[in-house]
Amino acid sequence: MADRFEQALRAGSARFAMNTDIERPHDVRARGERRRRRRIAVVASAVVLAVAGLGGTAYATGWGPSSAPPAGTTRSPAPSHSPSPSRSAAPSHRADGGMSEQPESPDPTGSASSTRQCSLGDLRDPTVVDGGVGGGHSLNVVRLGYTGAQPCTLTGYPTLTYLCGGNEQTGEKHCVLPARRGTWFDGGPKKEYGGTVQPGGAVYFDLATVSEPTAGEKQTYSAVRVVIDRDTQPLIDGGPFESTGGVSVSQWYVQAG
Amino acid sequence: MRDPRDFDSFYLGTAPRVTSQVYAMVGNRADAEDIVQEAYARAWQYWDKVSGYDSPEAWVRTIAFRIAVSTWRKAINRFTAHRRHGAPESLPGADPNYVAIVAALRLITPEQRRAVVLFHLVGLSVAEIAAETGVAVGTVRARLTRGRQALAPHLSEYAAELSAPEPEVAHHG
């Protein structure tokens, strides 16, 4: 049981998160690309300097720039640390029917290589089509119809928003729903995440909430929408969603259950 | 191959939460936002590897906390620590108790603060904090205990429970 200090810290932080405006992902990636280019330039300079330092000796013995650079001049792009190197890559399902926050590994079948990636713009009409309550949690299976003309593969997690302020008169404010990434074990067969969707088919994701009263103060997430792109965010038919312990979403999958 | 959509989904789903956690570490919204953007930019730089980790969010958080400590040290070196990290900023609409907690967190050591934030806010176990911060379990316990004790004089509202002997491992296992 969390003490009052922890409850106050978490409640204040959750409110802070809900009111946080973040940069557009494109801008963050652009910043990362600039860092990447700078790093490549630095490494390239180091290689040039090393080659220059070796001078004519290297060329005289037949070692040219097209050969492998000397040891110590290349650097691995991997960061020098991993926060939890011993953790298993396998998803973990809890026997009590709860959710795991361990992200699922990407589609292990490699089927994505044979078909193109889906465009989220081809997805329509998100609707809660299934679900249930058990073990203090609630599961909502959300279905979206696929309108594309070609089979495609879909991986990753959906991004959701909810109505976080304002009204019709003053203008509604929508915030990114701070959903955890999770998997849901509902007692049925293990779900295969990702996969290929056929024209006229459908894709799904799970939206899990917590119904256990002691998990925290009940929050109501109204007007929950699926982010297709910056301007297209269809409303999920079947909301609003209530939870005492936040919201978790699964990866996309093609077959429900 | 780095998938921008996968990264964007990860970023949109986790950045507000990580920002709030970093804010608890640094006590300044602008600094927290800058640090988090930098951490996510690095995540995209290495996304082909980071995306394969079990918890990319933990990786980003670790990077962000390191940047925070680095920023803090640079500020100290520039004798601008008080301006940047002295008086807590006002946070419109925030719970006064939360503002008081964040202000008090700035009065304990960064190592203790990180342990307190990871344990009480992020919700990691002592063992998970030890793995994420690269120190022994006993060290984490000591930082938690001392951190809570150091906070107690500054948070009279919670002084009794913060001063309780080793309450911190009771509910996290």
Coordinates of C-alpha atoms in Angstrom, one line a residue:
Chain A
M1 CA 0.0 0.0 0.0
A2 CA 1.5 3.3 -1.0
D3 CA 1.9 5.9 1.7
R4 CA 0.5 9.4 1.5
F5 CA 3.9 10.8 0.3
E6 CA 3.9 8.5 -2.6
Q7 CA 0.3 9.1 -3.5
A8 CA 0.8 12.8 -3.5
L9 CA 4.0 12.5 -5.6
R10 CA 2.3 10.3 -8.2
A11 CA -0.9 12.3 -8.3
G12 CA 1.0 15.5 -8.9
S13 CA 3.2 13.9 -11.5
A14 CA 0.2 12.5 -13.4
R15 CA -1.4 15.9 -13.5
F16 CA 1.9 17.4 -14.7
A17 CA 2.1 14.7 -17.4
M18 CA -1.4 15.4 -18.6
N19 CA -0.6 19.1 -19.0
T20 CA 2.7 18.6 -20.8
D21 CA 2.9 19.7 -24.4
I22 CA 5.6 17.9 -26.1
E23 CA 7.5 18.6 -29.4
R24 CA 6.3 17.0 -32.5
P25 CA 7.9 13.6 -33.1
H26 CA 9.2 14.8 -36.5
D27 CA 11.2 17.5 -34.7
V28 CA 12.6 15.1 -32.2
R29 CA 13.7 12.8 -35.0
A30 CA 15.2 15.7 -36.9
R31 CA 17.3 16.6 -33.8
G32 CA 18.4 13.0 -33.6
E33 CA 19.4 13.0 -37.2
R34 CA 21.5 16.1 -36.7
R35 CA 23.2 14.3 -33.8
R36 CA 23.8 11.3 -36.0
R37 CA 25.3 13.3 -38.8
R38 CA 27.6 15.1 -36.4
R39 CA 28.7 11.8 -35.0
I40 CA 29.4 10.3 -38.4
A41 CA 31.4 13.5 -39.3
V42 CA 33.5 13.2 -36.2
V43 CA 34.2 9.5 -36.8
A44 CA 35.0 10.2 -40.4
S45 CA 37.4 12.9 -39.4
A46 CA 39.0 10.6 -37.0
V47 CA 39.5 8.0 -39.7
V48 CA 41.0 10.6 -42.1
L49 CA 43.3 11.8 -39.4
A50 CA 44.4 8.3 -38.6
V51 CA 45.0 7.5 -42.2
A52 CA 46.9 10.8 -42.6
G53 CA 48.9 9.9 -39.5
L54 CA 49.9 6.6 -40.9
G55 CA 51.1 8.5 -44.0
G56 CA 53.0 6.9 -46.9
T57 CA 53.9 3.9 -44.9
A58 CA 50.4 2.5 -45.2
Y59 CA 50.2 3.2 -48.9
A60 CA 53.7 1.9 -49.5
T61 CA 52.7 -1.5 -48.1
G62 CA 49.5 -1.6 -50.1
W63 CA 47.1 -0.5 -47.3
G64 CA 44.7 2.0 -48.9
P65 CA 41.7 3.9 -47.8
S66 CA 39.4 1.3 -49.2
S67 CA 40.6 -1.2 -46.7
A68 CA 39.4 -1.6 -43.1
P69 CA 40.4 1.4 -40.9
P70 CA 42.8 0.8 -38.1
A71 CA 41.4 -0.6 -34.8
G72 CA 40.1 2.1 -32.5
T73 CA 38.9 4.5 -35.2
T74 CA 35.5 3.0 -35.6
R75 CA 32.9 3.4 -32.9
S76 CA 29.9 1.3 -32.2
P77 CA 26.7 3.3 -32.5
A78 CA 25.4 1.4 -29.5
P79 CA 25.1 3.4 -26.2
S80 CA 27.5 2.3 -23.6
H81 CA 24.8 1.3 -21.2
S82 CA 21.6 -0.6 -21.1
P83 CA 19.4 -0.1 -18.1
S84 CA 18.4 -3.7 -17.7
P85 CA 20.7 -6.0 -19.7
S86 CA 19.6 -9.1 -17.9
R87 CA 16.0 -8.9 -18.7
S88 CA 14.4 -11.4 -21.1
A89 CA 13.2 -10.2 -24.4
A90 CA 10.2 -12.5 -24.2
P91 CA 6.9 -11.0 -23.2
S92 CA 5.7 -11.9 -19.8
H93 CA 2.2 -12.7 -19.0
R94 CA 1.2 -12.7 -15.4
A95 CA -0.8 -15.7 -14.2
D96 CA -3.2 -13.5 -12.3
G97 CA -4.6 -12.1 -15.5
G98 CA -2.8 -8.8 -15.2
M99 CA -0.9 -6.8 -17.6
S100 CA 2.8 -6.9 -18.3
E101 CA 4.6 -3.6 -19.2
Q102 CA 7.3 -5.5 -21.0
P103 CA 6.9 -4.6 -24.6
E104 CA 6.3 -7.4 -27.0
S105 CA 9.0 -8.2 -29.5
P106 CA 8.4 -7.4 -33.1
D107 CA 6.8 -9.8 -35.4
P108 CA 9.1 -12.8 -35.2
T109 CA 7.9 -14.4 -38.4
G110 CA 9.5 -11.8 -40.6
S111 CA 6.4 -11.6 -42.6
A112 CA 6.6 -7.8 -42.8
S113 CA 9.3 -8.2 -45.4
S114 CA 7.0 -9.7 -48.0
T115 CA 4.3 -7.0 -47.9
R116 CA 4.3 -3.2 -47.5
Q117 CA 3.7 -1.4 -44.2
C118 CA 0.2 -0.3 -43.7
S119 CA -0.7 3.4 -43.8
L120 CA -2.7 4.4 -40.8
G121 CA -4.6 6.6 -43.1
D122 CA -6.3 3.5 -44.5
L123 CA -7.9 2.7 -41.1
R124 CA -11.4 3.7 -40.3
D125 CA -14.1 3.7 -37.6
P126 CA -12.5 2.5 -34.4
T127 CA -15.1 0.6 -32.4
V128 CA -15.0 -1.4 -29.2
V129 CA -16.1 -4.8 -30.3
D130 CA -15.3 -7.1 -27.4
G131 CA -13.9 -7.1 -23.9
G132 CA -14.6 -8.1 -20.4
V133 CA -13.8 -7.5 -16.7
G134 CA -11.8 -9.7 -14.4
G135 CA -9.1 -9.6 -11.8
G136 CA -9.6 -5.9 -11.2
H137 CA -9.0 -5.1 -14.8
S138 CA -11.2 -4.3 -17.8
L139 CA -10.3 -5.1 -21.4
N140 CA -11.7 -3.4 -24.4
V141 CA -10.9 -4.8 -27.9
V142 CA -10.9 -2.0 -30.4
R143 CA -11.4 -2.8 -34.1
L144 CA -10.6 -0.6 -37.1
G145 CA -11.6 -1.4 -40.6
Y146 CA -8.9 -1.5 -43.3
T147 CA -9.8 0.3 -46.5
G148 CA -6.6 -0.2 -48.4
A149 CA -6.5 -2.0 -51.7
Q150 CA -3.4 -4.1 -51.0
P151 CA -2.5 -6.4 -48.2
C152 CA -0.2 -4.7 -45.7
T153 CA 1.6 -5.4 -42.4
L154 CA 1.0 -3.4 -39.3
T155 CA 3.3 -3.3 -36.3
G156 CA 3.8 -1.1 -33.3
Y157 CA 1.4 0.5 -30.9
P158 CA -1.5 2.9 -31.5
T159 CA -1.3 6.4 -30.0
L160 CA -4.4 7.7 -28.3
T161 CA -5.7 11.1 -27.2
Y162 CA -8.4 12.1 -24.9
L163 CA -10.4 15.2 -24.0
C164 CA -8.3 16.9 -21.3
G165 CA -9.9 20.4 -21.1
G166 CA -12.0 23.1 -22.6
N167 CA -15.4 22.7 -24.0
E168 CA -17.3 23.3 -27.3
Q169 CA -17.6 27.0 -26.5
T170 CA -14.0 27.7 -25.6
G171 CA -12.5 25.0 -27.8
E172 CA -11.7 21.5 -26.7
K173 CA -8.2 20.5 -25.7
H174 CA -7.0 17.1 -26.5
C175 CA -3.9 15.5 -24.9
V176 CA -2.0 12.4 -25.6
L177 CA -3.3 9.7 -23.4
P178 CA -0.4 8.5 -21.3
A179 CA -1.0 4.9 -21.9
R180 CA 1.4 2.2 -20.9
R181 CA 2.4 -0.4 -23.4
G182 CA 1.2 -3.7 -22.2
T183 CA -0.1 -7.1 -23.1
W184 CA -3.2 -8.6 -21.8
F185 CA -3.6 -12.2 -20.8
D186 CA -7.3 -13.1 -20.9
G187 CA -7.0 -16.8 -20.5
G188 CA -7.3 -17.5 -24.2
P189 CA -4.7 -18.4 -26.7
K190 CA -1.7 -16.1 -26.9
K191 CA -2.2 -13.3 -29.4
E192 CA 0.1 -12.9 -32.3
Y193 CA 0.8 -9.2 -32.6
G194 CA 1.4 -7.5 -35.9
G195 CA 0.6 -9.4 -39.0
T196 CA -0.8 -8.9 -42.5
V197 CA -4.2 -7.4 -43.0
Q198 CA -6.1 -8.1 -46.2
P199 CA -8.3 -5.6 -48.1
G200 CA -11.6 -5.3 -46.4
G201 CA -10.2 -6.8 -43.2
A202 CA -9.7 -5.3 -39.8
V203 CA -7.0 -4.6 -37.3
Y204 CA -7.3 -4.6 -33.5
F205 CA -5.7 -3.4 -30.4
D206 CA -6.5 -3.9 -26.7
L207 CA -7.2 -1.0 -24.4
A208 CA -7.0 -2.1 -20.8
T209 CA -8.1 -0.2 -17.8
V210 CA -8.1 -0.9 -14.1
S211 CA -11.3 -1.4 -12.2
E212 CA -9.8 -2.2 -8.8
P213 CA -11.0 0.6 -6.5
T214 CA -7.9 0.6 -4.4
A215 CA -5.6 1.2 -7.4
G216 CA -6.3 4.9 -7.2
E217 CA -8.7 7.7 -7.9
K218 CA -11.0 6.9 -10.8
Q219 CA -10.2 8.8 -13.9
T220 CA -12.6 9.2 -16.8
Y221 CA -11.0 9.5 -20.3
S222 CA -13.6 11.0 -22.6
A223 CA -13.5 11.4 -26.3
V224 CA -10.7 8.9 -26.7
R225 CA -9.3 9.0 -30.2
V226 CA -6.8 7.0 -32.3
V227 CA -4.1 9.2 -33.8
I228 CA -3.9 8.5 -37.5
D229 CA -1.9 11.6 -38.3
R230 CA -1.7 15.1 -37.0
D231 CA -5.1 16.1 -38.4
T232 CA -7.0 12.8 -38.3
Q233 CA -8.0 11.3 -35.0
P234 CA -11.2 9.3 -35.2
L235 CA -13.2 8.8 -32.0
I236 CA -13.4 5.3 -30.6
D237 CA -17.0 4.3 -30.5
G238 CA -17.6 2.6 -27.2
G239 CA -15.9 5.1 -24.8
P240 CA -15.5 6.9 -22.5
F241 CA -13.1 4.8 -20.5
E242 CA -12.8 4.8 -16.7
S243 CA -9.8 3.6 -14.8
T244 CA -8.4 3.7 -11.3
G245 CA -4.9 2.8 -12.5
G246 CA -4.2 4.4 -15.9
V247 CA -4.6 2.8 -19.3
S248 CA -2.6 0.3 -21.2
V249 CA -2.6 -0.5 -24.9
S250 CA -1.4 -3.5 -26.8
Q251 CA 0.3 -3.6 -30.1
W252 CA -1.8 -3.8 -33.2
Y253 CA -2.9 -7.3 -34.2
V254 CA -4.9 -8.7 -37.0
Q255 CA -7.0 -11.4 -35.5
A256 CA -9.0 -10.8 -32.4
G257 CA -8.6 -13.2 -29.5
Chain B
M1 CA 16.2 -0.3 -40.1
R2 CA 14.7 2.5 -38.1
D3 CA 10.9 2.8 -38.3
P4 CA 9.8 6.4 -37.8
R5 CA 6.2 5.3 -37.1
D6 CA 7.3 3.0 -34.4
F7 CA 9.4 5.7 -32.8
D8 CA 6.7 8.3 -33.1
S9 CA 4.2 6.0 -31.4
F10 CA 6.7 5.3 -28.6
Y11 CA 7.5 8.9 -28.2
L12 CA 3.9 10.1 -28.1
G13 CA 3.0 7.4 -25.7
T14 CA 5.8 7.9 -23.2
A15 CA 7.2 11.4 -23.4
P16 CA 4.6 13.1 -21.2
R17 CA 5.2 10.5 -18.5
V18 CA 9.0 10.7 -18.8
T19 CA 8.9 14.5 -18.7
S20 CA 7.0 14.4 -15.5
Q21 CA 9.5 12.0 -14.0
V22 CA 12.4 14.2 -15.1
Y23 CA 10.6 17.3 -13.7
A24 CA 10.6 15.6 -10.3
M25 CA 14.3 15.2 -10.7
V26 CA 15.2 18.8 -11.8
G27 CA 12.3 20.8 -10.5
N28 CA 12.1 23.0 -13.6
R29 CA 9.6 22.5 -16.4
A30 CA 11.8 24.1 -19.2
D31 CA 14.8 22.1 -18.2
A32 CA 12.8 18.9 -17.9
E33 CA 11.4 19.4 -21.4
D34 CA 14.8 20.2 -22.9
I35 CA 16.4 17.2 -21.3
V36 CA 13.6 14.8 -22.4
Q37 CA 13.8 16.1 -26.0
E38 CA 17.5 15.5 -26.0
A39 CA 17.1 12.0 -24.6
Y40 CA 14.5 11.1 -27.2
A41 CA 16.7 12.5 -29.9
R42 CA 19.4 10.2 -28.8
A43 CA 16.9 7.4 -28.7
W44 CA 16.1 8.0 -32.4
Q45 CA 19.8 8.2 -33.1
Y46 CA 20.2 4.6 -31.9
W47 CA 16.6 3.5 -32.5
D48 CA 17.6 0.4 -34.4
K49 CA 19.1 -0.9 -31.2
V50 CA 17.0 0.9 -28.5
S51 CA 13.8 -0.3 -30.1
G52 CA 14.9 -3.9 -29.5
Y53 CA 15.4 -3.4 -25.7
D54 CA 12.8 -4.8 -23.4
S55 CA 12.1 -1.3 -22.1
P56 CA 13.1 1.6 -24.4
E57 CA 11.4 3.9 -21.9
A58 CA 13.8 2.8 -19.2
W59 CA 16.7 3.5 -21.6
V60 CA 15.3 7.0 -22.3
R61 CA 14.7 7.7 -18.6
T62 CA 18.3 6.6 -17.8
I63 CA 19.7 8.9 -20.4
A64 CA 17.5 11.7 -19.3
F65 CA 18.6 11.4 -15.7
R66 CA 22.2 11.4 -16.7
I67 CA 21.7 14.5 -18.8
A68 CA 20.0 16.1 -15.8
V69 CA 22.9 15.3 -13.5
S70 CA 25.3 16.6 -16.1
T71 CA 23.3 19.8 -16.6
W72 CA 23.2 20.3 -12.9
R73 CA 27.0 19.8 -12.6
K74 CA 27.6 22.3 -15.4
A75 CA 25.4 24.8 -13.7
I76 CA 27.3 24.4 -10.5
N77 CA 30.5 24.9 -12.4
R78 CA 29.2 28.1 -13.9
F79 CA 28.1 29.4 -10.5
T80 CA 24.6 29.6 -11.8
A81 CA 23.1 26.8 -9.8
H82 CA 21.0 29.1 -7.7
R83 CA 19.5 30.8 -10.6
R84 CA 18.7 27.6 -12.4
H85 CA 18.2 25.3 -9.5
G86 CA 17.6 27.5 -6.5
A87 CA 14.1 28.7 -5.8
P88 CA 11.4 26.4 -7.2
E89 CA 9.4 27.7 -10.1
S90 CA 5.7 28.2 -9.7
L91 CA 3.5 25.6 -11.4
P92 CA 0.1 27.0 -12.1
G93 CA -2.7 24.6 -11.2
A94 CA -0.5 22.1 -9.5
D95 CA -1.3 20.6 -6.1
P96 CA 0.6 22.6 -3.4
N97 CA 1.6 19.3 -1.8
Y98 CA 3.2 18.2 -5.1
V99 CA 5.0 21.5 -5.5
A100 CA 6.3 21.2 -1.9
I101 CA 7.5 17.6 -2.6
V102 CA 9.4 18.6 -5.8
A103 CA 11.0 21.6 -3.9
A104 CA 12.1 19.3 -1.1
L105 CA 13.5 16.8 -3.6
R106 CA 15.9 19.4 -4.8
L107 CA 17.4 19.6 -1.3
I108 CA 18.6 16.0 -1.2
T109 CA 21.5 14.5 -3.2
P110 CA 20.9 13.6 -6.8
E111 CA 21.6 9.9 -6.1
Q112 CA 19.0 9.9 -3.3
R113 CA 16.6 11.9 -5.4
R114 CA 16.9 9.5 -8.3
A115 CA 16.3 6.5 -6.0
V116 CA 13.2 8.2 -4.4
V117 CA 11.8 9.1 -7.8
L118 CA 12.4 5.7 -9.4
F119 CA 10.9 4.0 -6.4
H120 CA 8.0 6.1 -5.4
L121 CA 7.1 7.8 -8.7
V122 CA 8.1 5.4 -11.4
G123 CA 7.2 2.4 -9.2
L124 CA 10.3 0.3 -9.7
S125 CA 11.4 -2.3 -7.2
V126 CA 14.6 -2.0 -5.3
A127 CA 16.1 -4.7 -7.5
E128 CA 15.0 -2.9 -10.6
I129 CA 16.5 0.4 -9.5
A130 CA 19.7 -1.4 -8.7
A131 CA 19.8 -2.8 -12.3
E132 CA 18.9 0.6 -13.8
T133 CA 21.3 2.6 -11.8
G134 CA 24.1 0.1 -11.8
V135 CA 24.6 -0.1 -8.0
A136 CA 24.0 -2.7 -5.4
V137 CA 20.6 -3.4 -3.9
G138 CA 21.9 -2.4 -0.5
T139 CA 23.1 0.9 -1.8
V140 CA 19.6 1.6 -3.3
R141 CA 18.0 0.7 0.1
A142 CA 20.4 3.1 1.9
R143 CA 19.8 5.9 -0.6
L144 CA 16.0 5.4 -0.2
T145 CA 16.2 5.4 3.6
R146 CA 18.5 8.4 3.8
G147 CA 16.6 10.2 1.1
R148 CA 13.3 9.8 2.9
Q149 CA 14.9 10.9 6.2
A150 CA 16.5 13.9 4.5
L151 CA 13.1 14.9 3.1
A152 CA 11.2 14.6 6.3
P153 CA 12.3 17.9 7.9
H154 CA 11.2 19.7 4.7
L155 CA 7.8 18.0 4.4
S156 CA 6.1 18.3 7.8
E157 CA 2.9 17.0 6.2
Y158 CA 4.6 13.6 5.6
A159 CA 7.3 13.7 8.3
A160 CA 6.0 10.9 10.3
E161 CA 5.9 8.3 7.5
L162 CA 9.1 9.5 5.9
S163 CA 10.9 9.0 9.2
A164 CA 9.5 5.6 9.7
P165 CA 12.2 2.9 9.8
E166 CA 12.6 1.3 6.3
P167 CA 9.0 1.6 5.2
E168 CA 10.2 1.9 1.6
V169 CA 10.5 -1.8 0.8
A170 CA 7.2 -2.8 2.4
H171 CA 4.9 -2.3 -0.6
H172 CA 7.2 -2.8 -3.5
G173 CA 8.8 -6.1 -2.7

